[in-house]
Short mmCIF file of C-alpha atoms and ligand atoms in Angstrom, two decimals:
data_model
loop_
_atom_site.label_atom_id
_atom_site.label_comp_id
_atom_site.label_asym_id
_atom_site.label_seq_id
_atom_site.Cartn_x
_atom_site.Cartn_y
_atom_site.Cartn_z
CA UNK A 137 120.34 158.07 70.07
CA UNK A 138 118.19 155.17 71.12
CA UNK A 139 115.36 155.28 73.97
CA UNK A 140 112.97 152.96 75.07
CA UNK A 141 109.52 154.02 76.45
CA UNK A 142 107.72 151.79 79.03
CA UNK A 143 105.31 151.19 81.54
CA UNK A 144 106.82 153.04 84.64
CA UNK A 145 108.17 150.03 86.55
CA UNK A 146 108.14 148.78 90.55
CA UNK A 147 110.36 147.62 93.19
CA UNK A 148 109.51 144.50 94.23
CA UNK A 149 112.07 143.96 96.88
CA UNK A 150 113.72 147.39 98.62
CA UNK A 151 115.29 148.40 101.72
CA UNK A 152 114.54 151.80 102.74
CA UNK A 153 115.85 152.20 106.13
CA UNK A 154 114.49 155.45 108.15
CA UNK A 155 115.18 158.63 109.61
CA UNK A 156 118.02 160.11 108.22
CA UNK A 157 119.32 157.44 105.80
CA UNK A 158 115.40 157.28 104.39
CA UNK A 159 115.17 160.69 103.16
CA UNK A 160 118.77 160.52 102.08
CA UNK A 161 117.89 157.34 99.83
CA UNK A 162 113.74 157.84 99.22
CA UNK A 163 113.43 159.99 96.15
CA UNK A 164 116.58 157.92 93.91
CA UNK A 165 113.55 154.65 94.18
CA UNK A 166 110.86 157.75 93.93
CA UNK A 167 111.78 158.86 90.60
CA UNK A 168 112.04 155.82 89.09
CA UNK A 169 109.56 153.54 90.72
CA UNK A 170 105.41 154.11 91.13
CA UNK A 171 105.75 151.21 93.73
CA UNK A 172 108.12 149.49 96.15
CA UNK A 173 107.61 146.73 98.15
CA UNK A 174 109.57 147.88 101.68
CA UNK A 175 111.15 145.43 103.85
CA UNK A 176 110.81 145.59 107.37
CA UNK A 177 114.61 144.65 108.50
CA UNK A 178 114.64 147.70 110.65
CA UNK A 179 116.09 147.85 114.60
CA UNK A 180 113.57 146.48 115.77
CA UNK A 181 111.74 144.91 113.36
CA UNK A 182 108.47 145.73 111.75
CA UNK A 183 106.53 143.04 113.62
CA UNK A 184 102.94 144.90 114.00
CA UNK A 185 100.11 145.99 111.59
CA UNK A 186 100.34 149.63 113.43
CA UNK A 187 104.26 149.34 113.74
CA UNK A 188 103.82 149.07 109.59
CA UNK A 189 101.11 151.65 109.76
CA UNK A 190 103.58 154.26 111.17
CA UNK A 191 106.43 153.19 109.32
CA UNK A 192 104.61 153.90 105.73
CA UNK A 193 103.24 157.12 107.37
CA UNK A 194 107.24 158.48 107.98
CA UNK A 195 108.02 157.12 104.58
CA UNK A 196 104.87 159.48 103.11
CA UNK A 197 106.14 162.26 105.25
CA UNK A 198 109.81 162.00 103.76
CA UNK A 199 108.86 162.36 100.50
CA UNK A 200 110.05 165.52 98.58
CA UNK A 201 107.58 167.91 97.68
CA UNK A 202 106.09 166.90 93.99
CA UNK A 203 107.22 163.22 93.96
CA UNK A 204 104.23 160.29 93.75
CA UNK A 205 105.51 157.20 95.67
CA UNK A 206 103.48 154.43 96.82
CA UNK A 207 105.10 152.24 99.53
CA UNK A 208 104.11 148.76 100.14
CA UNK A 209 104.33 147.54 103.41
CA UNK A 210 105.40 143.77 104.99
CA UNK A 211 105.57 142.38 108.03
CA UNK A 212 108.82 140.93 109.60
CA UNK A 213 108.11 137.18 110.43
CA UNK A 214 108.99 135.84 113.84
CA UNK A 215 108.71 132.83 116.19
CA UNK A 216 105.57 135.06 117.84
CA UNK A 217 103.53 136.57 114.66
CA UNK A 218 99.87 135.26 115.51
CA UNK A 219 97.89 134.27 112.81
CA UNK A 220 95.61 137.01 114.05
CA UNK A 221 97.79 139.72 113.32
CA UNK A 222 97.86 138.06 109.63
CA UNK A 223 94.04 138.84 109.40
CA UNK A 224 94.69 142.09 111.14
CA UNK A 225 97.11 142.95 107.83
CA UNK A 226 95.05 141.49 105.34
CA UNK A 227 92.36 144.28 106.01
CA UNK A 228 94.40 146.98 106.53
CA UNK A 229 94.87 147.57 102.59
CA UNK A 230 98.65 148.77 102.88
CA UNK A 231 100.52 145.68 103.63
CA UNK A 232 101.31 143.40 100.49
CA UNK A 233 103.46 140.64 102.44
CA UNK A 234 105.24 138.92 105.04
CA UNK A 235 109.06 138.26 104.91
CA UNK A 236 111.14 135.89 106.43
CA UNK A 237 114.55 136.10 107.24
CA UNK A 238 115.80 133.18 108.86
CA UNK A 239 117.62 134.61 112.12
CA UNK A 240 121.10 135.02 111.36
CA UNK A 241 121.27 134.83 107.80
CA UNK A 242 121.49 138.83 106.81
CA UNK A 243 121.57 142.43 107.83
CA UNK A 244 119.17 142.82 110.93
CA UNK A 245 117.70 139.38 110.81
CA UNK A 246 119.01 138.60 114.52
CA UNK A 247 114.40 138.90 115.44
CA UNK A 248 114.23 136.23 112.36
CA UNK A 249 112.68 133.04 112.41
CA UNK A 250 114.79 130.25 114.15
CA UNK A 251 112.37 127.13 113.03
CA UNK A 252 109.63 127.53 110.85
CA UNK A 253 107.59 124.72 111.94
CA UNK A 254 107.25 127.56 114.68
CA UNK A 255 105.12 129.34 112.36
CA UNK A 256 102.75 126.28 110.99
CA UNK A 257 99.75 128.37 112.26
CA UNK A 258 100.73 131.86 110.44
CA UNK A 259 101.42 130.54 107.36
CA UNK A 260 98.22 128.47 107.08
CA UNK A 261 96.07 132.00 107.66
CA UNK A 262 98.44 133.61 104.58
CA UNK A 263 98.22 130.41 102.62
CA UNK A 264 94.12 131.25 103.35
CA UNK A 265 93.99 134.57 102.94
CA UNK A 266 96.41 135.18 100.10
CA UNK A 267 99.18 137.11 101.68
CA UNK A 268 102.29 136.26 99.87
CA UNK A 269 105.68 135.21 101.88
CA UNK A 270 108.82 136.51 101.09
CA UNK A 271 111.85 134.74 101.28
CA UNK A 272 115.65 135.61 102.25
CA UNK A 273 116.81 132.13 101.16
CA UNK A 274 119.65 130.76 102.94
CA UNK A 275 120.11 128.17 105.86
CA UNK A 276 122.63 129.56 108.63
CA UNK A 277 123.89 126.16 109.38
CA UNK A 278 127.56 127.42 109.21
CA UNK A 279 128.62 123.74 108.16
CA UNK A 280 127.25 124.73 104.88
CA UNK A 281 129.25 126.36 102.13
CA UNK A 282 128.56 130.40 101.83
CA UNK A 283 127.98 129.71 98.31
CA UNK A 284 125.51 126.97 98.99
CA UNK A 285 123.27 128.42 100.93
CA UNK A 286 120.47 129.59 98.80
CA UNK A 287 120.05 125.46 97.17
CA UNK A 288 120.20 124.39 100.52
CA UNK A 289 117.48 125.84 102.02
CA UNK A 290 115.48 125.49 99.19
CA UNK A 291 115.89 121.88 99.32
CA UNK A 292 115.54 121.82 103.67
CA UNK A 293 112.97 124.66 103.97
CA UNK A 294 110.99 126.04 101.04
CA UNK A 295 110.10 122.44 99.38
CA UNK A 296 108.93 120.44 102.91
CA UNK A 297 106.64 123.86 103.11
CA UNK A 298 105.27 123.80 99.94
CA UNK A 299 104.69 120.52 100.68
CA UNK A 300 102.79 121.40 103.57
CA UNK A 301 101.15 124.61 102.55
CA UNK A 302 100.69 124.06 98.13
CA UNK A 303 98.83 126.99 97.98
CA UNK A 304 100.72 129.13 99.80
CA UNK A 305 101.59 132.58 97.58
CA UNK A 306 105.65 132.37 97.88
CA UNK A 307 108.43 134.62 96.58
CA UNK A 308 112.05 133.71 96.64
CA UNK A 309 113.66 137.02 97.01
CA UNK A 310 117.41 138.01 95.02
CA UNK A 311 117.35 134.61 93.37
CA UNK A 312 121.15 133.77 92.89
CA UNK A 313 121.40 130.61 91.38
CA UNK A 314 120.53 127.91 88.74
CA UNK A 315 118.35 126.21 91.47
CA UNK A 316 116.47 129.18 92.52
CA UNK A 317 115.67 129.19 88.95
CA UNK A 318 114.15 125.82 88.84
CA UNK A 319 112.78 125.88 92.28
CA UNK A 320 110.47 128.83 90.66
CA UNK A 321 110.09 126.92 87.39
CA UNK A 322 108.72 123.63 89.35
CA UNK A 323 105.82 125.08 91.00
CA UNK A 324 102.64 126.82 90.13
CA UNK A 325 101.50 130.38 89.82
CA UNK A 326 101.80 130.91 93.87
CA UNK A 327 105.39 130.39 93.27
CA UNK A 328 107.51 133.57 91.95
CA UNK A 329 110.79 134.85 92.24
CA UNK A 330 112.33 138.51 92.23
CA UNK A 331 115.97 138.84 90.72
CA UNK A 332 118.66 141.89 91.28
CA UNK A 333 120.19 143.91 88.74
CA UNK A 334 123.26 143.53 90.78
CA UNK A 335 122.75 139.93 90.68
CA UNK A 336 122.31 139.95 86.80
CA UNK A 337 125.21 141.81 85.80
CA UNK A 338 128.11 140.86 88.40
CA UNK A 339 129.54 137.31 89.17
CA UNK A 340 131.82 136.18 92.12
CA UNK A 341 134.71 137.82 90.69
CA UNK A 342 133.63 141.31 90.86
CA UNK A 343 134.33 140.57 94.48
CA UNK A 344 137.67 139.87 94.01
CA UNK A 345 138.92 142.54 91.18
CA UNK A 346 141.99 143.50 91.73
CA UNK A 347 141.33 143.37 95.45
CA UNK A 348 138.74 142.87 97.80
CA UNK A 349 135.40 145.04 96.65
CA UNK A 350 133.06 145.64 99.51
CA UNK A 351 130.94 147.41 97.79
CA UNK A 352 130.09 144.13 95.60
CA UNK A 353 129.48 142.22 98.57
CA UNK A 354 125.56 141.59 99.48
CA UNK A 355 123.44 138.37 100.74
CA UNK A 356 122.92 136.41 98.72
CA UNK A 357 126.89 136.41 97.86
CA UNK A 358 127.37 136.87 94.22
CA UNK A 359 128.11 133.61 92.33
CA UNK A 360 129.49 131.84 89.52
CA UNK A 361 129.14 132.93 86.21
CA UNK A 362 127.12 130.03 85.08
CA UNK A 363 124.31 130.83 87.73
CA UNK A 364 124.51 134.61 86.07
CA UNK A 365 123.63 133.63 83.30
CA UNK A 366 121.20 131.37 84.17
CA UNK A 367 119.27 134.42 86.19
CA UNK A 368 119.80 136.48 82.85
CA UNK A 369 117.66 133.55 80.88
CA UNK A 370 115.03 133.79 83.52
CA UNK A 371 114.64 137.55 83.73
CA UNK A 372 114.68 137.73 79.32
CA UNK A 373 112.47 134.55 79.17
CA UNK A 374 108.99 136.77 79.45
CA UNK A 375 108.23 134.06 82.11
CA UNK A 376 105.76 136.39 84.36
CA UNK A 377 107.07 134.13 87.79
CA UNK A 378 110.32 136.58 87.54
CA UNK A 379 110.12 140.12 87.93
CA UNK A 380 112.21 143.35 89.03
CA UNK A 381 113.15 143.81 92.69
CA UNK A 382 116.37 145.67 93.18
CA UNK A 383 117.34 144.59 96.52
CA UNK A 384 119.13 148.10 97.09
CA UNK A 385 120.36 148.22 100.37
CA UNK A 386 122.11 151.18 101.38
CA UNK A 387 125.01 151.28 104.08
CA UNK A 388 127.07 153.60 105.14
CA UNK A 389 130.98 153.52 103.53
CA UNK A 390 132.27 153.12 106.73
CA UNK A 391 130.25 150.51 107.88
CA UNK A 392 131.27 148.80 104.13
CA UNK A 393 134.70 149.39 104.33
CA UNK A 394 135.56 147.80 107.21
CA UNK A 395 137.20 145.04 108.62
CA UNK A 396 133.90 143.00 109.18
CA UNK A 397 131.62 144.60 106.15
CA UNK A 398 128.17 145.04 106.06
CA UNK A 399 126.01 143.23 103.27
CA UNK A 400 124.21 145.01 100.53
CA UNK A 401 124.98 147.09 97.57
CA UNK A 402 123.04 150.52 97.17
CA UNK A 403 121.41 150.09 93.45
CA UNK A 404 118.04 152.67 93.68
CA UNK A 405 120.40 155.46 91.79
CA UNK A 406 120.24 153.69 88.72
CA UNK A 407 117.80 151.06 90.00
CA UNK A 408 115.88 150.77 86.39
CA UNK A 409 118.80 151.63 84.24
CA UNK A 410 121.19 148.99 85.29
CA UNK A 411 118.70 146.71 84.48
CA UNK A 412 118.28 148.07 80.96
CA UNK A 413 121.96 147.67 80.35
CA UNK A 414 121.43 143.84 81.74
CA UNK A 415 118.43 143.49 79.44
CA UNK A 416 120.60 144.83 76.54
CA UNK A 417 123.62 142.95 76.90
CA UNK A 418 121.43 139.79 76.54
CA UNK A 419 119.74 141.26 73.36
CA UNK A 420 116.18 141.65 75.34
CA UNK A 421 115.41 144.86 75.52
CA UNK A 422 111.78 144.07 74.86
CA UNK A 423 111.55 142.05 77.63
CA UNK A 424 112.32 144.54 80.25
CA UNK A 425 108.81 146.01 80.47
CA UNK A 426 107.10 142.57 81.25
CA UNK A 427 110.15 142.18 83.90
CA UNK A 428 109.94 145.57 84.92
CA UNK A 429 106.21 147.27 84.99
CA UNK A 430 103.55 144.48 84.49
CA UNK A 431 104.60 140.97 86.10
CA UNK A 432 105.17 142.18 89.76
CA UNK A 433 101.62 144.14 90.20
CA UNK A 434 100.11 140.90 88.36
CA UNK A 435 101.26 138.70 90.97
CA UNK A 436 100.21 140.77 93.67
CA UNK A 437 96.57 141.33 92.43
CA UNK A 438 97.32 145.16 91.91
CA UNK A 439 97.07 147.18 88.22
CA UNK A 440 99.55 148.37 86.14
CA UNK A 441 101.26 151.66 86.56
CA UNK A 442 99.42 153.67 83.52
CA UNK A 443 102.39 156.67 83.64
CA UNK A 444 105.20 155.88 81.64
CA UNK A 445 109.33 156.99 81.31
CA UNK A 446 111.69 157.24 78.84
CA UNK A 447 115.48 155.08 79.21
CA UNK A 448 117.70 156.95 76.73
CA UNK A 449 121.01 155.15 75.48
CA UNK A 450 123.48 157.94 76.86
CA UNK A 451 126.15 157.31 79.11
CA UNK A 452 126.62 158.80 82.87
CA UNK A 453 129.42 158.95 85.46
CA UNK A 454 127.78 157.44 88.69
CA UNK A 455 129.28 159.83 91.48
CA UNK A 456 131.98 158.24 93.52
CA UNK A 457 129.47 158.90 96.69
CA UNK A 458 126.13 160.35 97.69
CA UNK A 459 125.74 162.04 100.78
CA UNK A 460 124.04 159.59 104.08
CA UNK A 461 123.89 161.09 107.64
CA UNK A 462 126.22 161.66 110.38
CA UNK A 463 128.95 162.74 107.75
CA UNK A 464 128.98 159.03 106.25
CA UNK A 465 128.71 158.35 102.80
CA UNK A 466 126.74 156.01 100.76
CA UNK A 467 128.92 154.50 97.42
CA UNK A 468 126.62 153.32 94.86
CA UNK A 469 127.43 150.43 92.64
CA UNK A 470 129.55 151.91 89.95
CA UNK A 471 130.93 154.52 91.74
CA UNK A 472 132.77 156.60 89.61
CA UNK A 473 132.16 154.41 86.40
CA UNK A 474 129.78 154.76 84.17
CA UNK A 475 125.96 153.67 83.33
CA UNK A 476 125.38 153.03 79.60
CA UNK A 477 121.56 154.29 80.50
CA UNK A 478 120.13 157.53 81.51
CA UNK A 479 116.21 157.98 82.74
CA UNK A 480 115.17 161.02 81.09
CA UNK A 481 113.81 163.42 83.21
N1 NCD B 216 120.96 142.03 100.60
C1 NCD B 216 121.81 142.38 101.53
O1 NCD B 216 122.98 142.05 101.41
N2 NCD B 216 121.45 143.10 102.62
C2 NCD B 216 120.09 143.49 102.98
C3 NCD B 216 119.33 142.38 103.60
C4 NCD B 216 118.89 141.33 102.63
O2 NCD B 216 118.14 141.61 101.69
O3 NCD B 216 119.29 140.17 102.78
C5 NCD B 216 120.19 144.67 103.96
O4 NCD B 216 119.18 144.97 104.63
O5 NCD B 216 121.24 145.31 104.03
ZN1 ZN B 217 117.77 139.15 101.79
ZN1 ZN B 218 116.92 142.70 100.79
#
């Protein structure tokens, strides 16, 4: 039986939710992951330093007994973030990032940022200070294609800032497509990208399989199997720009399975193993450590996990559905089918 050992990895890019649906999700990220950074698409948003403050504080306090789990906090970007506040979470120690969701474009982005010319100020204190942005890539403009999305707000938004800001620390989030790739690949070090194992494993027609699959339907929409495959070439390259950052966002079945479905596939139950089945497929299992454990924390100035776990080559049947609150359920991505990867215990 093959296993791999490595560096115990991070989460660059998770959605944790809170309450009820936290604790139900928290410890399938806490076993595997030393590290996530948390996204701050709750109702309302995580807009504040001490809103951020109390939000890592319940995460802390829903952690079972036993488990180690170090959440990373961001602030939610709006028209009305003062560069002040920017300062204010520089020094606090605990928060690694601002996102920006343009309004409209995904699950509770409705606070988001409507014009980010808006935020010319804010983003010249991060560009100063360091504090990376992260991006939910897609224009709104419902002229434009679903599937286009992601290259054309690269080409409307992210370039004319880069152009403004150079320096400016930016990560395009779930990178779906060939031009994410190069958008990366054309700047410097400030520029990084975080790609899902979701995103490297499934193409457009897992939507469409037989019928329509909600559960395979997230933001960025899957796409074509040429843009697959050219995520898989960035995520095996060893190119430290790219690193792990599930994207797992978990929603409740009913709310998936419904006539008007929510975005985002739940991945933290096999959030480092589906990547190792990704990784394998494209003959890189070497790579997955650099991917997985050691290019995230170097782009955001932090060390290396020193703990390590074990990936053993044994297949498992995923559960057809975990338990979520008020008598939902949660289906994880491969319900009922199996993963070719196991994390031993
Ligand atoms: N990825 C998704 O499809 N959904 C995410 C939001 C996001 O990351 O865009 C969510 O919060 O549910
Ligand atoms: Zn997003
Ligand atoms: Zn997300």
């Amino acid at each position: 039986m093959s296993t791999l050992t490595i560096t115990r990895p991070d989460d660059w890019h998770l959605h944790l939710r809170d309450g009820a649906a936290m604790a139900a999700v928290l410890p399938d990220t806490a076993r595997r992951f030393a590290r996530a950074i948390v996204m701050p698409n709750l109702r309302p948003p995580v807009t504040t330093v001490e809103q951020a403050r109390a939000y890592r504080e319940r995460i802390l306090a829903a952690l079972p007994a036993g488990m180690s789990f170090e959440p990373l906090m961001t602030l939610y970007l709006t028209d009305n973030l003062l560069p002040g506040e920017i300062d204010v979470a520089k020094a606090s120690g605990f928060i690694h990032a601002v996102k920006l969701y343009p309004a409209g474009a995904t699950t509770n982005s409705d606070a988001g940022v409507t014009d980010l010319k808006k935020c010319a100020a804010t983003l010249a204190r991060m560009e100063a200070l360091g504090l990376p942005l992260l991006v939910h890539g897609e224009v709104t403009d419902p002229a434009v294609d679903v599937f286009d999305r992601e290259a054309a707000f690269i080409a409307r938004v992210l370039v004319p800032v880069l152009h403004e800001f150079p320096r400016l620390r930016l990560v395009l989030e779930h990178i779906t497509t060939q031009d994410g790739i190069d958008f990366v690949l054309a700047h410097g070090a400030n520029v990084a990208g975080t790609l899902t194992a979701h995103h490297l494993l499934l193409n457009r027609n897992a939507m469409f399989a037989g019928g329509i699959r909600p559960h395979h339907y997230c933001l960025p929409v899957l796409k074509r199997e040429t843009h697959r495959q050219a995520l898989v070439a960035a995520a095996i390259s060893g190119n430290p720009k790219f690193f792990l950052g599930t994207d797992s966002a978990p929603h409740a079945k009913s709310a998936k399975e419904a006539a008007c479905g929510c975005a985002g596939c739940y991945t933290a139950h096999a959030g480092i193993e589906l990547y190792a089945e990704a990784f394998e497929a494209a003959g890189a299992l070497d790579r997955l450590e650099g991917f997985a454990s050691h290019f995230g924390p170097d782009y955001y100035g932090l060390s290396r996990n020193v703990e390590r776990v074990t990936l053993v080559k044994e297949a498992w049947t995923v559960p057809a559905a975990q338990s979520y609150p008020d008598n939902d359920a949660l289906v994880p991505l491969r319900a009922g089918e199996t993963v070719a990867w196991r994390l031993q215990a």
